[in-house]
Amino acid sequence: MLHGGHLLSVLIFFPIAGSLALLLLRGDDHKFIRVIAMIVSTAEFLFSLLMLRGASIGAAGYQLEENVKWIVAPPINYHLGVDGISMFLVLLTTFLTPISVLASWNSIQLRVKEFFIMLLMLEVGVVGVFLSLDLFLFFVFWEVMLIPMALLIGIWGHERRVYAAVKFVLYTMTGSILMLVGIIWLYNATGTFDLPLIQAALANGLLTNAPQTEMLLFLAFFLAFAIKVPLFPLHTWLPDAHVEAPTAGSVMLAGVLLKLGTYGMIRFCLPLFPEASHRAAGWVALLAIIGIIYGALVSMVQPNLKKLVAYSSVSHLGFVVLGIFAFHNISIQGAVFQMLAHGISTGALFLLVGMLYDRRHTFEISEYGGLSTPMPKLAAFFLFVALSSLGLPMLNGFVGEFLILLGTYQRHWGWASWAALGVILSACYLLWSYQRVFFGQITVEKNRTLPDASWREKGILAAMAIVILWMGIGSVFITRRTETATNTVMEQIAPQRPYEAAAPARGMKQAPTGFASENQAQTTSMERLGTR
Amino acid sequence: MTAQLVVFFALAALAVIGAVSLILQKHPIHSALSLIVVMVALAGLYLLMGAEFVAAVQIIVYGGAIMVLFVFVIMLLNAGVEEHTSISKMAGIPGLLLVVALAGFVAATIAKSGASVQAATQTGMLSSTKGISEMVFKDFVYPFELTSFLILVAILGATVLAQREKS
Amino acid sequence: MPAYPILEYLWIIPLLPLLGSAINGLLGSKWPNKYATTAAISSTGLSFLCALEAVREFFANGQQLVHKQYFDWIVAGNFRGGFDLQMDQLTVVMVLVVTGVGWLIHIYSVGYMGHEGGYYRFFSYLNLFMFFMLILVLAANYALLFVGWEGVGLSSYLLIGFYFLRKSASDAGKKAFIVNRIGDFGFMLGMFLLFRTFHTLDFRAIFDAAANPAWGHEAWGQFGTFTVACLLLFMGATGKSAQLPLYVWLPDAMEGPTPVSALIHAATMVTAGVYVVARSHILFVHSETAMVVVAVVGCATAFFAATIGLVQTDIKRVLAYSTVSQLGYMFLACGVGAFGAGIFHLMTHAFFKALLFLAAGSVIHAIGGEQDMNKMGGLWKKIPWTFWTMLTATLAIAGIFPLAGFFSKDQILLGAYQISGGKPLYAVGLLTALLTAFYMFRLIFLTFTGKPRFDEHKAHVHESPWSMLGPLVALAILSVIGGWVAAPALFQGRDYFADFLAPIFGTQENAEVLGAASAHTLELTLAFVAVIAAAIGIGVAYWMYLAKPGKADELAKSMKPAYTTLLNKYYVDEFYAAAVVRPLVWLSTNVFWKAADVAGIDGTVNAIAQGATSIGDGVRHSQSGNTRSYAVWVVVGAIVILAVIFFWPSASKTAVGMVR
Amino acid sequence: MIPTNYYVILSAILFGLGVFAFIFRRNIITIFMSIELMLNAVNLAFVAFSQALGKLDGQVFVLFVIVVAAAEAAVGLGIIILIARNRQTLNVERVDLLKL
Amino acid sequence: MIDHLPRAIDIYRTLPELIWCCFGVLAMLLQPFVRSRQFFTALALIGSLAGTLASVFALVNSGPGFYGLIQSDSFSFFFRMLVGTVTFLVVLAAGPYLDRERLPIAEFYALLLFATAGMGVLASAQELLTAFIGLEMSSISSYILAGYRRDALKSSESAMKYFLLGSFATAFFLYGIALVYGATGTTLLDQMANADMTSTLLKLGLALILIGLGFKVAAAPFQVWTPDVYEGAPTPVTALFSAGPKAAAFALLLRIFATVPAATRFWFWAFWVLAALTMFAGNLGALVQTNVKRLLAYSSIAHAGYILVAFAAVTTMSSESNRGAGPAYAAVLFYLLSYALVKLGAFTIVSQLGGAGEKSLSLDDYAGLSQRQPFVAAMLSVYLLSLLGLPVTAGFFGKFYIFKAAVNSHLLWLAILMAINSVIGAYYYLRVIVVMYMREPSAEAAALSPVPFPVGVNLVLLITFAGTILFGVYPNPVINFILRPSLLGH
């Protein structure tokens, strides 16, 4: 199934090549290194654009697939593929990377080479996660992405960077290890790591898990994703990580890494464990709603600008999770869109905060005030981004939130009504902080002489602003392409499959396709192991 | 109560007494001597079981060689009465209880399951020495050869460890 | 070239202001003011002309509904939010009001803002507002309407906070936006419910579906779908149109430049709520409850705001409260089913209230930024144009025959009187009319008559430039003749306005209620009563502020508590601050953030880590370094293994399949 | 005829005493002797079993054990001498530089 | 009488051990005459290499040897290769160390080779007494090597502790053998197959054997000796300890397991408990360490725990189906391989950075290493990440296979405990990386000039690093080999 050439492999390995090239460069010629990094990331972005052409709209299933044997026992394949959802998330990643490179142009001055290498490796990990269709491969990339991010935070971060970095890693590992156990368990039940195969097995009723088993598996996966998202009680790593990370780190973290969680939910939790998802939906939604309101309220009272944005992410991602677990095709569409929108607008917010930091080296809101006077352009961009983040129609934030709430309301009007409070609160914290930072008289003398946005910054922000506006008006361009994927998910989680009643309590139905009851599945998989 | 049994109990008692005195003696030399007593007693038991070759080796190698080595070292280091420290918390009452528990359990288990070993039928029938030599040089030639290397290791170790630092 | 170009390309009307806004926003900073002026005025003016042309074509086209789909904005599942515009009689009225009044105010602003900093910014915002407002009134589905709905909120936020150096200004802007958001919360839920019920958000589809009587009780009933949906939409309306309990932002909004108050907070934006209710009237008439709520809220607001208006001394705040009160009138109209009257009042009110604000602006402009009426007086000779135009507007709002306000207010009261159980509403409405007349003339007398209460040397009073007076005059004329379209009705003639809107709202109910003749006599009597009430109000004002100056203060002293309560606007803001804002902030800071997040969750995590470390320390200390202890450990291990092998329950058999 | 059991139980007792000695003596040399005691207990068991089973390999094992014991003795005493030379004590409890 | 002499085939099947021993003897004999280190290093290298290659020869004509005392099969081949390679690398790494510490060279290598031979015997022994001899060969050599820095107090102390406790445990092991012999009448493993399971004597014997071997593999609560001995021993020797003898002991355990059904049956829960205890003991103990060498010692305890998890898996699986245990064996073997590579690399770096007299072993000495010696820091990080089990390192697959084995045999709780432990482990491995990359060195540490890395050491690092990455990306060859059904002779 090697149609579509090796575009996806290129997407994964090109940044690796780039970082190797950087590795060979001399460490002290910073200018040159930055330029190379910029070229590489931009080229990567252009490559990724080719996916739009390569993937045909409305075609079901995965496209541009690549499937090569990798490990013999247990059989693990190097299996890549995109659908509407992953395609745009990859685009988001490849778009944000050059932006981050540009954003750290001057702010990173020590160990420049290593910095950009880490950035590119991070891109590799993330793109790999989005593209891999083999559970094992997925997990590999999932872990690969961990270390570069940790180092980005830990080496180039601010005061408490080490604490934040370690916290980040430990939180993520806690989830991911359990997910590994879950993946293996799933393998034992099916004898394969291949996502499409497992989905097929579920679709035609060959694989049915006992309710309790399924719930355990679901939790194993869900925990990992919930930590990444982060869902309400598991979110405390986020503020620290964000506050301590360098601008580029925060941009990638908020823009892309958080999406890995929600992506995982859509891609794995729902399709693989439909019944469990349905049973858990209520609780998940509860947590999501708590996250929306709680995150917004906490964000509102933060004295630290970056923390404020971080908590706002908790609130926004709550919307996404809610949309996913409302099981309504509109809300899931909205969730996907919201992922992208949040990636752009929150990324932009972090960029702006970073620009303020570059000027004053503090995140304390009290240190600012009246900045509109010295830097009107930055103020204008900030307002624009803030508006998109609080969901003003015709900007990207609105489309996602609106669809999520609309869809959710169709199934559970109560959830939607509670979540909609977030719309009010987001206005509160964003406008309040904006007022405190940019309006009024200048309170701190230093601020009087701050320079307005430089050309580089203007370029970055203009790019973001254009995307924000375009997504807000031309949302159809995206939704048209994600529709089939989300509909597929909807079909996969459609509750009752006919033969369920007849299905045995655990394990799989006897069937010619080689799926055997769980124990036999083990032996079959072992035989597969043994005979290789 | 046959004569054999009397002898057995005598020797057994001797062995146990020796072991206990090994524990009770304060001076290493006395411990060494009581250990020798145990070994002699065991040799007697081997004879009782008709394993004369083993008995001989027991006396010669153990009693003769190894214990002499011990005594020699004790003299060399002129180790006096051992000082009685009890720094280790573990090796106090808890240690005592644990050891008693362990030994008691092992002994009890063996006592219970002794039946599983059927009593000897023909004692001393097999002319042990010849048989032993055959086994050593035929069936067990490989470990036998290995032991030679083992002894080389020992020699090597002794020299390396004991030789004074050459400046 | 299509037969009706503008109708074909309706989007041109909103687009022009957007262009103006974009040009000014992007390039204005580097431009001299006159370019900015040109861009702003020409764009709005052009869009006004386009609107006129569109209306002409609309009539030429035989007043058929025009509905155009331009492009898909949001599509997901079976939901389609398209960029669809439509034009019907209601739209015509709104578009003309918005573009017309808007254009006049733009012209006025040229003079008024001439010497302000951020000139281009101001016009950019103002044009942006025009764009969103036009989207709002032209939209053909709720989704797009919501775009305009939020958009005008945004522009009002920007314009109120125009003087962002003043904290009060930025506060007011923020307050306006957030309070509006609270309304929008309801509005969104309303939309969702509508979609859930009708599976679409297009006006036509929904109204056609709603119109058919197939709807069962669950939809019609006390708390059926319609009721809930209507109440939710109305919640949005209360936010946007400053009704109880969400009116609080409007008075503060006076922090913005006066033209803004005139355009946004008097003529157009604040009437959006009324427009939405009128637009969705088919849903409302299906729900008794909703109608009653609308009527009562509107009536209550009208009276409540009027009472506050009685004692305010800031000229713009008086006008603000009168706006709130007049909006209440409009909702009262809608609530009693007289939607036509509501829209009619909306139009006339747009004329005279805009005029009032602009005139007030001219006054403020004249005496150098002073807004306190106690520091004015005797201005009528110095700024005659302003005085006369403002007087006209005041008479109009007071409802004096034959000015615009008379006809519209008269219709509303009539509507209220006619519906069953509407008498109390009528009474309150009448009383409010009296109060209105009183405080408006109080304003006139304090401002223009009596002896000057300001330092004449410092403030060299001067009449405003023609760029400002022109709009005043134009609006004055409109305030006079604006109501005459309905005049013939008084003389057995036809109510052209009502007839024009009939295709949308159906014919006036009173025809059915009782015979045309008796209806007519009733109408005349009510009109007469209303004028009397207004006259009384004016009289009292004359007596208190002109005939016997100082009477007012005595009165104030004599009933101090009432007076202070009114002066402090019934302490509503204080109440909200104490009941909502401060508790929320406190809760978020101390409970959610400090307690739950930092201490609770993070504390637990760190505690776990701490615990692991301390256990680790324990393990470490089992490494006493003493060989004897180690030997005991070995014995321990031996015992553990023996115990497990000999005494572990299922140790002997390895259970297969069970999870260990 | 003496039951094998007796021998084995005796060996168990001796082994236990060896463990006891190992733990409750402080002098390194004595401790080492207690190890020898344990090995002797093992030998007794071997011989007893071989005799009971009527097979000779048990006795062969004894020979091997004795050889190993000898080797261990050589090395062990070497180490003991090293310790004694390095820190002038034979008390095992005093040798606790490595800990925690 | 001819038939009494061993046949050539027996020699072939034990060739590696014999070669190693012979070279050991050779080194001993030449020691008085040759002074140069290079010579002995070369000799030892050749010897270890020759033995390792000879194991191929042994594999080619595989089968039982010496009347079934030993078994030359894929299994023993794997372990002979493993220990042979380990020795080879240790020889390479030890050279500079011996020079630096001015220690006798020939004896060191000779002992190393004898120890290797002992491990080889352990790996191939099919009979308990032979195994015992092999065990003693490796152990006694280890005792001596541990005390090889005679004048260093710590070194001699570690030797003493290792020796006393080691022989103590050996006595248990031996007593176990005696009881098993008594119960079954034989010490040949394959003849125990049809022993009656009910015999408590057998049960007891197996239990005692497990105690002895549990001590050797440093399973909690026998682990107490490990940190002290590892810390005190010369670092290259520590590297050997952590890789070689442990692997050999595991090999013996595994073989007993695979061939003696009784053991399979009695030992399951023991392994379950030991695994849990060991994981926690190792990881929690390591949390608070500040001495890198000691920290790695604790971590090796933890890893023994992980391997024991796989053992528990073996039990259930082999009880379920005769060949079912394959994956679990694979897990153990692959883990030992990856782990040996990584630990060797790590300890080699530690020994090199330790400097003369092993002075700078504390974490603070590693602060800012990434600036001083970026490549060393990077390599050490890779090793640590492999220990932590992150992808594209061999350690990841090792951990993955163990998880898989555990889940395969429904050891869910054990798997979860292991998951928890890997998180705890992550913390202290990261701590080292953090120190190297994120903490600024103290003044004097910054002043230090980079520690030189001689060719031999670099070669070791290169090999281990390459192995770690290679098996982390493409483990197929190894997996294919260790999954062949004929892994254990029969």
Tab-separated table of C-alpha atoms in Angstrom, chain C residues 31 50 83 108-109 133 139 160 181 197 256 327 366 387 397 407 450 464 469 473 533-534 624 631 647 658:
chain	number	residue	atom	x	y	z
C	31	TRP	CA	-1.846	60.075	7.218
C	50	CYS	CA	-26.194	52.103	-1.781
C	83	PHE	CA	-22.826	34.408	4.830
C	108	TYR	CA	-20.599	65.509	12.990
C	109	SER	CA	-17.604	63.647	14.377
C	133	MET	CA	-24.241	46.854	12.572
C	139	ALA	CA	-28.118	38.903	8.210
C	160	ILE	CA	-16.031	53.466	24.918
C	181	ARG	CA	-21.216	38.698	26.875
C	197	THR	CA	-35.620	22.271	17.327
C	256	GLY	CA	-16.881	57.309	25.228
C	327	LEU	CA	-35.667	51.190	25.009
C	366	ALA	CA	-18.983	74.707	23.471
C	387	PHE	CA	-30.519	75.259	21.739
C	397	ILE	CA	-39.098	62.799	23.164
C	407	PHE	CA	-46.893	59.257	17.291
C	450	GLY	CA	-31.287	80.841	34.095
C	464	SER	CA	-19.961	74.665	17.039
C	469	LEU	CA	-24.566	71.906	13.227
C	473	VAL	CA	-30.411	70.517	11.763
C	533	ALA	CA	-49.213	63.997	30.936
C	534	ALA	CA	-46.263	65.367	29.001
C	624	SER	CA	23.998	0.219	57.924
C	631	ALA	CA	23.706	-11.410	57.250
C	647	PHE	CA	2.706	-20.917	53.072
C	658	MET	CA	-6.196	-14.902	36.559
